[in-house]
Amino acid sequence: MRLIMKKKIFISMLIISLTLCLASTSFGGNAPTVTFRDIRAMGMGGAGVATMEGFNALMYNPALLGKAGFGLELINVQANMSKDVFDLIDFIDDNEDALDNFTDLTLAEQEQLLKDMDEFDNNSIGAGVMPKVGLVMSNFAVGAYATGEVDFKIDKGIFDPKIFAYGHLDIVYSAGYGSKFPLGIISFLPNNLYYGVDLKIIRRSFANYKSSATDLEFDNVIDSLEENETNGYGLDFGLLYEMMPGKLTIGAKVNDFLSDIGDDKMPMIVNVGAAYKFSENLLFAADYNDFFMHKSASLFNRLYFGTEIHLGHILMARGGFAQGYPSIGAGLSFGALAFDGAIYGIEKSNNPGGDGDYNYAVRLKIGM
């Protein structure tokens, strides 16, 4: 029994060591990495390195494809929106004349308008859509997905209020493979150690836009996206070890081990995670992202954990903590038709509470 436990611990250390070796090659690159936040994962605190099977393995850990069967996602559309989006729209609509003629207001009127703007000042407020379509067949997955988001930030300024818009759109064509390590290659490897790779072909557009609070035109943001377009690729590698088959699983993913996009490359980021099944209906998962601290963010900014509970055959309830913010979610599955919802927070600064953005998200999925 001790020998078996030592072997399991050794394999766990081997996974970490391999990611260390890979990570030591290069952390360079300033281009943003492709980020797809699946609604199921975000509902349970954002954890997914050891849990997101099927087509989601391409985004979270391609080694999970080694456990995948058949899957087809014909329609999968996810949308998210900051909780303050409608408040911001109402504020601009209610104060359109005052914002248009800010310099003509009396000093008292200017002070009141700026005071009313405090709740929005320098806070990120955004919305996004994430569609995907894919096919999974016995260790292989192929498909396409996109992440499109626009973030707004109001700056009260010195002379008149300004609004900044940052938009990005990543369209990704991806293919991956995952399998168990062949026992004949290295004799001491167990038969429950998996590896996986996936290739991403990326078409990226981005925009930075500034205008007065009332002169913002979405068409200008779209035009800017079309003007700033580049192409590239990224190659990911993943490992997965069933330390206690059917119960405890640990995993690691090296994002963009090789990459190139435009005149730059994306930084190599290592995410590690674990999942424990208490029963067929109760799952706990935890991830630690950016293991080697490519970004100078705090511990809590890297930590994601949560749980999923199956309540009968069609209903799932989820909850957890992502970057220090609580999250909740739920799913309804009727075979080929599924609906999901989640509320979660995203920290856009280096420390929890610095620039938090709570989001509401919904998803419609049709597939098998």
Short mmCIF file of C-alpha atoms in Angstrom, two decimals:
data_model
loop_
_atom_site.label_atom_id
_atom_site.label_comp_id
_atom_site.label_asym_id
_atom_site.label_seq_id
_atom_site.Cartn_x
_atom_site.Cartn_y
_atom_site.Cartn_z
CA MET A 1 0.00 0.00 0.00
CA ARG A 2 2.85 2.39 0.85
CA LEU A 3 4.55 1.56 -2.44
CA ILE A 4 1.38 2.39 -4.38
CA MET A 5 1.00 5.69 -2.54
CA LYS A 6 4.64 6.60 -3.14
CA LYS A 7 4.18 5.86 -6.82
CA LYS A 8 1.12 8.09 -7.00
CA ILE A 9 2.95 10.92 -5.26
CA PHE A 10 5.87 10.42 -7.62
CA ILE A 11 3.64 10.68 -10.68
CA SER A 12 2.06 13.84 -9.28
CA MET A 13 5.51 15.34 -8.81
CA LEU A 14 6.42 14.22 -12.33
CA ILE A 15 3.53 16.22 -13.81
CA ILE A 16 4.69 19.34 -11.95
CA SER A 17 8.31 18.72 -12.98
CA LEU A 18 7.37 18.35 -16.65
CA THR A 19 5.48 21.62 -16.59
CA LEU A 20 8.50 23.23 -14.90
CA CYS A 21 10.76 21.97 -17.67
CA LEU A 22 8.41 23.23 -20.34
CA ALA A 23 7.98 26.54 -18.57
CA SER A 24 11.72 27.07 -18.31
CA THR A 25 12.02 27.35 -22.09
CA SER A 26 10.34 30.75 -22.42
CA PHE A 27 7.80 33.00 -20.75
CA GLY A 28 8.20 35.74 -23.35
CA GLY A 29 5.46 37.43 -25.28
CA ASN A 30 3.26 40.44 -24.75
CA ALA A 31 0.23 39.56 -26.86
CA PRO A 32 -2.87 38.64 -24.82
CA THR A 33 -3.57 34.94 -24.54
CA VAL A 34 -6.86 33.53 -25.83
CA THR A 35 -9.30 33.32 -22.91
CA PHE A 36 -12.56 31.38 -23.07
CA ARG A 37 -14.57 31.40 -19.84
CA ASP A 38 -17.04 28.53 -20.10
CA ILE A 39 -20.25 29.23 -18.21
CA ARG A 40 -20.25 25.88 -16.43
CA ALA A 41 -16.74 26.49 -15.13
CA MET A 42 -17.45 30.08 -14.11
CA GLY A 43 -20.58 29.01 -12.23
CA MET A 44 -18.41 26.74 -10.11
CA GLY A 45 -15.70 29.29 -9.44
CA GLY A 46 -13.84 29.09 -12.75
CA ALA A 47 -12.14 25.72 -12.16
CA GLY A 48 -11.76 23.47 -15.20
CA VAL A 49 -8.23 22.09 -15.72
CA ALA A 50 -9.23 18.67 -14.36
CA THR A 51 -12.96 18.74 -15.15
CA MET A 52 -13.87 20.32 -18.51
CA GLU A 53 -14.23 17.26 -20.74
CA GLY A 54 -15.50 17.03 -24.33
CA PHE A 55 -14.96 19.99 -26.65
CA ASN A 56 -14.16 22.22 -23.65
CA ALA A 57 -10.94 20.23 -23.22
CA LEU A 58 -9.47 22.30 -26.06
CA MET A 59 -9.83 25.41 -23.88
CA TYR A 60 -8.98 23.94 -20.46
CA ASN A 61 -6.78 20.84 -20.85
CA PRO A 62 -6.41 18.76 -24.04
CA ALA A 63 -5.34 15.74 -21.97
CA LEU A 64 -9.02 15.39 -21.00
CA LEU A 65 -9.66 14.30 -24.61
CA GLY A 66 -8.09 10.99 -23.61
CA LYS A 67 -11.28 10.29 -21.66
CA ALA A 68 -13.71 11.71 -24.21
CA GLY A 69 -16.29 9.80 -26.20
CA PHE A 70 -18.52 11.17 -28.93
CA GLY A 71 -19.77 14.73 -28.71
CA LEU A 72 -21.31 17.21 -31.12
CA GLU A 73 -22.00 20.89 -30.43
CA LEU A 74 -24.19 22.23 -33.22
CA ILE A 75 -25.19 25.45 -31.48
CA ASN A 76 -23.47 26.78 -28.40
CA VAL A 77 -23.89 30.49 -27.78
CA GLN A 78 -22.87 32.13 -24.51
CA ALA A 79 -23.35 35.80 -23.66
CA ASN A 80 -22.26 37.82 -20.64
CA MET A 81 -22.88 41.34 -19.44
CA SER A 82 -21.59 43.46 -16.57
CA LYS A 83 -24.17 44.11 -13.89
CA ASP A 84 -23.78 47.89 -14.37
CA VAL A 85 -24.30 48.00 -18.16
CA PHE A 86 -27.96 49.02 -17.99
CA ASP A 87 -27.23 51.55 -15.23
CA LEU A 88 -24.56 53.14 -17.43
CA ILE A 89 -26.89 53.28 -20.44
CA ASP A 90 -29.64 54.86 -18.33
CA PHE A 91 -27.20 57.38 -16.88
CA ILE A 92 -25.96 58.51 -20.31
CA ASP A 93 -29.53 58.66 -21.64
CA ASP A 94 -30.81 60.65 -18.65
CA ASN A 95 -27.93 63.13 -18.77
CA GLU A 96 -27.40 63.41 -22.53
CA ASP A 97 -27.90 67.17 -22.70
CA ALA A 98 -25.72 67.86 -19.68
CA LEU A 99 -22.90 65.69 -21.02
CA ASP A 100 -23.14 67.28 -24.48
CA ASN A 101 -22.90 70.77 -23.01
CA PHE A 102 -20.76 70.11 -19.97
CA THR A 103 -18.72 73.32 -20.27
CA ASP A 104 -21.93 75.38 -20.42
CA LEU A 105 -23.20 74.08 -17.07
CA THR A 106 -22.89 76.09 -13.90
CA LEU A 107 -20.18 75.02 -11.46
CA ALA A 108 -22.81 73.54 -9.14
CA GLU A 109 -24.38 71.57 -12.02
CA GLN A 110 -20.98 70.25 -13.07
CA GLU A 111 -20.17 69.16 -9.53
CA GLN A 112 -23.52 67.36 -9.21
CA LEU A 113 -23.07 65.56 -12.53
CA LEU A 114 -19.57 64.44 -11.60
CA LYS A 115 -20.84 63.27 -8.22
CA ASP A 116 -23.56 61.21 -9.91
CA MET A 117 -20.84 59.71 -12.10
CA ASP A 118 -18.79 58.44 -9.15
CA GLU A 119 -20.21 54.90 -9.28
CA PHE A 120 -18.95 54.51 -12.87
CA ASP A 121 -15.67 56.41 -12.68
CA ASN A 122 -12.71 54.19 -13.65
CA ASN A 123 -14.79 51.01 -13.33
CA SER A 124 -14.71 48.47 -16.16
CA ILE A 125 -18.15 47.78 -17.58
CA GLY A 126 -18.52 45.41 -20.48
CA ALA A 127 -20.34 42.73 -22.43
CA GLY A 128 -19.32 39.78 -24.53
CA VAL A 129 -20.41 36.82 -26.63
CA MET A 130 -18.70 33.43 -26.94
CA PRO A 131 -20.07 31.08 -29.60
CA LYS A 132 -18.57 27.71 -30.46
CA VAL A 133 -19.19 24.65 -32.62
CA GLY A 134 -17.28 21.40 -32.39
CA LEU A 135 -17.02 17.66 -32.85
CA VAL A 136 -15.38 15.16 -30.48
CA MET A 137 -14.69 11.58 -31.57
CA SER A 138 -12.62 9.10 -29.58
CA ASN A 139 -9.63 11.16 -28.41
CA PHE A 140 -9.93 13.79 -31.16
CA ALA A 141 -11.66 17.16 -31.18
CA VAL A 142 -12.03 19.75 -33.92
CA GLY A 143 -14.05 22.92 -34.14
CA ALA A 144 -14.13 26.67 -33.83
CA TYR A 145 -14.92 29.16 -31.11
CA ALA A 146 -14.77 32.89 -30.59
CA THR A 147 -14.42 35.32 -27.72
CA GLY A 148 -15.67 38.82 -28.38
CA GLU A 149 -15.80 41.42 -25.62
CA VAL A 150 -16.09 45.19 -25.29
CA ASP A 151 -15.15 46.97 -22.07
CA PHE A 152 -16.09 50.55 -21.27
CA LYS A 153 -14.58 52.83 -18.68
CA ILE A 154 -15.70 56.37 -17.80
CA ASP A 155 -13.15 58.96 -16.77
CA LYS A 156 -14.60 62.09 -15.19
CA GLY A 157 -11.51 63.93 -16.38
CA ILE A 158 -10.45 67.47 -15.60
CA PHE A 159 -12.41 69.48 -18.17
CA ASP A 160 -15.12 67.10 -19.42
CA PRO A 161 -16.05 63.43 -19.00
CA LYS A 162 -14.62 60.88 -21.43
CA ILE A 163 -15.49 57.27 -22.17
CA PHE A 164 -12.91 54.72 -23.22
CA ALA A 165 -13.80 51.54 -25.10
CA TYR A 166 -11.55 48.54 -25.53
CA GLY A 167 -12.72 45.72 -27.74
CA HIS A 168 -11.20 42.45 -28.81
CA LEU A 169 -12.33 39.54 -30.92
CA ASP A 170 -10.53 36.20 -31.17
CA ILE A 171 -11.81 33.71 -33.73
CA VAL A 172 -10.10 30.37 -33.12
CA TYR A 173 -10.01 27.25 -35.28
CA SER A 174 -8.76 24.43 -33.11
CA ALA A 175 -7.95 20.71 -33.28
CA GLY A 176 -6.65 18.51 -30.48
CA TYR A 177 -5.74 14.98 -29.48
CA GLY A 178 -5.52 13.30 -26.08
CA SER A 179 -4.64 9.78 -24.97
CA LYS A 180 -3.11 7.65 -22.26
CA PHE A 181 0.65 7.35 -22.27
CA PRO A 182 1.62 4.04 -23.95
CA LEU A 183 2.83 1.68 -21.24
CA GLY A 184 5.67 0.42 -23.35
CA ILE A 185 7.43 3.78 -23.58
CA ILE A 186 8.38 4.20 -19.93
CA SER A 187 7.86 1.15 -17.77
CA PHE A 188 7.03 2.94 -14.49
CA LEU A 189 4.22 5.06 -15.94
CA PRO A 190 0.76 3.96 -14.78
CA ASN A 191 -2.09 3.30 -17.20
CA ASN A 192 -4.07 6.27 -15.87
CA LEU A 193 -1.72 9.05 -16.98
CA TYR A 194 -2.94 11.07 -19.96
CA TYR A 195 -1.41 13.66 -22.28
CA GLY A 196 -2.90 15.96 -24.88
CA VAL A 197 -2.04 18.66 -27.41
CA ASP A 198 -4.11 21.19 -29.30
CA LEU A 199 -3.36 23.61 -32.10
CA LYS A 200 -5.10 26.98 -32.36
CA ILE A 201 -5.25 29.03 -35.54
CA ILE A 202 -6.18 32.53 -34.41
CA ARG A 203 -7.67 35.53 -36.16
CA ARG A 204 -7.50 38.48 -33.79
CA SER A 205 -9.00 41.97 -33.96
CA PHE A 206 -8.71 44.68 -31.33
CA ALA A 207 -9.72 48.28 -30.78
CA ASN A 208 -8.98 51.17 -28.45
CA TYR A 209 -11.41 54.05 -28.71
CA LYS A 210 -11.97 57.30 -26.83
CA SER A 211 -14.79 59.82 -27.12
CA SER A 212 -16.97 62.10 -25.07
CA ALA A 213 -19.56 60.23 -23.03
CA THR A 214 -22.40 61.04 -25.44
CA ASP A 215 -20.50 60.80 -28.75
CA LEU A 216 -19.65 57.10 -28.41
CA GLU A 217 -20.63 55.25 -31.58
CA PHE A 218 -20.50 51.47 -31.69
CA ASP A 219 -19.86 51.67 -35.44
CA ASN A 220 -16.57 53.43 -34.71
CA VAL A 221 -15.53 50.63 -32.36
CA ILE A 222 -16.40 48.04 -35.04
CA ASP A 223 -14.46 50.00 -37.66
CA SER A 224 -11.46 50.08 -35.35
CA LEU A 225 -11.70 46.29 -34.88
CA GLU A 226 -11.65 45.80 -38.64
CA GLU A 227 -8.63 48.08 -39.03
CA ASN A 228 -6.57 46.30 -36.36
CA GLU A 229 -6.50 42.67 -37.41
CA THR A 230 -3.76 40.06 -37.15
CA ASN A 231 -3.35 36.30 -37.45
CA GLY A 232 -1.33 33.67 -35.62
CA TYR A 233 -1.26 30.33 -33.89
CA GLY A 234 -0.77 28.76 -30.48
CA LEU A 235 0.17 25.22 -29.41
CA ASP A 236 -0.96 23.92 -26.00
CA PHE A 237 0.11 20.84 -24.05
CA GLY A 238 -1.71 19.13 -21.19
CA LEU A 239 -1.25 16.35 -18.63
CA LEU A 240 -3.83 14.54 -16.53
CA TYR A 241 -3.34 11.92 -13.80
CA GLU A 242 -6.11 9.91 -12.18
CA MET A 243 -4.49 9.63 -8.78
CA MET A 244 -7.56 7.84 -7.41
CA PRO A 245 -9.48 6.58 -10.47
CA GLY A 246 -13.08 7.71 -10.35
CA LYS A 247 -12.32 10.01 -7.41
CA LEU A 248 -9.25 12.25 -7.49
CA THR A 249 -7.76 13.72 -10.67
CA ILE A 250 -4.98 16.26 -11.06
CA GLY A 251 -3.96 18.08 -14.22
CA ALA A 252 -1.81 20.77 -15.76
CA LYS A 253 -1.98 22.75 -18.98
CA VAL A 254 0.78 24.72 -20.68
CA ASN A 255 -0.90 27.44 -22.73
CA ASP A 256 0.94 28.60 -25.85
CA PHE A 257 4.04 26.47 -25.44
CA LEU A 258 4.69 27.62 -28.99
CA SER A 259 2.96 30.67 -30.42
CA ASP A 260 3.17 33.50 -32.87
CA ILE A 261 0.67 36.25 -33.58
CA GLY A 262 1.40 39.26 -35.72
CA ASP A 263 4.83 40.57 -34.76
CA ASP A 264 4.65 39.14 -31.25
CA LYS A 265 3.86 35.94 -29.41
CA MET A 266 1.61 35.05 -26.51
CA PRO A 267 3.17 34.37 -23.11
CA MET A 268 3.42 30.77 -22.00
CA ILE A 269 1.10 30.36 -19.01
CA VAL A 270 0.83 27.22 -16.89
CA ASN A 271 -2.44 26.37 -15.13
CA VAL A 272 -2.77 23.48 -12.67
CA GLY A 273 -5.90 21.97 -11.17
CA ALA A 274 -7.50 19.10 -9.30
CA ALA A 275 -10.97 17.58 -9.07
CA TYR A 276 -12.49 15.25 -6.50
CA LYS A 277 -15.74 13.32 -6.97
CA PHE A 278 -17.43 12.71 -3.65
CA SER A 279 -20.14 10.80 -5.52
CA GLU A 280 -21.67 10.63 -8.98
CA ASN A 281 -23.69 13.72 -8.09
CA LEU A 282 -21.15 15.85 -6.22
CA LEU A 283 -17.94 17.29 -7.70
CA PHE A 284 -15.35 19.65 -6.20
CA ALA A 285 -12.67 21.31 -8.35
CA ALA A 286 -9.88 23.83 -7.83
CA ASP A 287 -7.45 25.56 -10.19
CA TYR A 288 -4.37 27.70 -9.69
CA ASN A 289 -3.76 29.73 -12.85
CA ASP A 290 -0.54 31.33 -14.07
CA PHE A 291 1.46 29.00 -11.83
CA PHE A 292 4.78 30.70 -12.56
CA MET A 293 3.41 34.21 -12.12
CA HIS A 294 3.88 35.65 -15.57
CA LYS A 295 1.61 38.45 -14.38
CA SER A 296 2.37 40.16 -11.08
CA ALA A 297 -1.03 39.38 -9.59
CA SER A 298 -1.82 38.32 -6.04
CA LEU A 299 -2.45 34.75 -4.88
CA PHE A 300 -6.21 35.24 -4.80
CA ASN A 301 -6.25 36.49 -8.38
CA ARG A 302 -4.94 33.06 -9.45
CA LEU A 303 -7.20 30.86 -7.35
CA TYR A 304 -10.46 29.35 -8.60
CA PHE A 305 -12.49 26.68 -6.82
CA GLY A 306 -16.05 25.45 -6.56
CA THR A 307 -18.51 22.62 -6.68
CA GLU A 308 -21.25 21.17 -8.87
CA ILE A 309 -24.24 19.19 -7.57
CA HIS A 310 -26.60 17.16 -9.74
CA LEU A 311 -30.14 17.48 -8.43
CA GLY A 312 -31.95 14.77 -10.33
CA HIS A 313 -31.46 14.03 -14.01
CA ILE A 314 -31.92 17.50 -15.51
CA LEU A 315 -30.85 20.11 -12.94
CA MET A 316 -27.32 21.09 -11.88
CA ALA A 317 -26.46 23.66 -9.20
CA ARG A 318 -23.02 25.26 -9.01
CA GLY A 319 -21.14 27.59 -6.71
CA GLY A 320 -17.63 28.69 -5.86
CA PHE A 321 -15.09 31.49 -5.64
CA ALA A 322 -13.15 33.01 -8.55
CA GLN A 323 -10.37 35.51 -7.82
CA GLY A 324 -11.87 36.15 -4.41
CA TYR A 325 -15.40 36.77 -5.71
CA PRO A 326 -18.28 34.35 -5.06
CA SER A 327 -20.00 32.78 -8.06
CA ILE A 328 -23.21 30.83 -8.53
CA GLY A 329 -24.64 28.97 -11.49
CA ALA A 330 -27.22 26.47 -12.63
CA GLY A 331 -27.91 24.26 -15.62
CA LEU A 332 -30.90 22.51 -17.15
CA SER A 333 -30.28 19.60 -19.51
CA PHE A 334 -32.96 18.00 -21.67
CA GLY A 335 -30.73 15.68 -23.66
CA ALA A 336 -29.80 17.52 -26.85
CA LEU A 337 -31.03 20.85 -25.46
CA ALA A 338 -29.42 22.61 -22.50
CA PHE A 339 -29.63 26.00 -20.78
CA ASP A 340 -27.10 27.46 -18.34
CA GLY A 341 -26.82 30.60 -16.27
CA ALA A 342 -24.16 32.04 -13.98
CA ILE A 343 -23.22 35.11 -11.96
CA TYR A 344 -19.52 35.61 -11.37
CA GLY A 345 -16.88 38.26 -10.76
CA ILE A 346 -13.73 39.02 -12.75
CA GLU A 347 -10.83 40.96 -11.27
CA LYS A 348 -9.11 43.19 -13.83
CA SER A 349 -6.41 44.56 -11.54
CA ASN A 350 -3.63 42.70 -9.75
CA ASN A 351 -5.47 42.45 -6.43
CA PRO A 352 -9.01 41.45 -5.42
CA GLY A 353 -11.23 44.48 -5.02
CA GLY A 354 -9.09 46.67 -7.26
CA ASP A 355 -11.24 46.63 -10.40
CA GLY A 356 -13.90 43.96 -10.01
CA ASP A 357 -16.57 43.40 -12.62
CA TYR A 358 -19.58 41.22 -11.81
CA ASN A 359 -21.13 39.50 -14.81
CA TYR A 360 -24.41 37.85 -15.65
CA ALA A 361 -24.07 35.05 -18.21
CA VAL A 362 -26.48 32.78 -20.09
CA ARG A 363 -25.99 29.99 -22.61
CA LEU A 364 -28.03 27.98 -25.08
CA LYS A 365 -26.60 24.66 -26.23
CA ILE A 366 -27.91 22.23 -28.82
CA GLY A 367 -25.94 19.06 -29.42
CA MET A 368 -25.10 15.61 -28.20
#
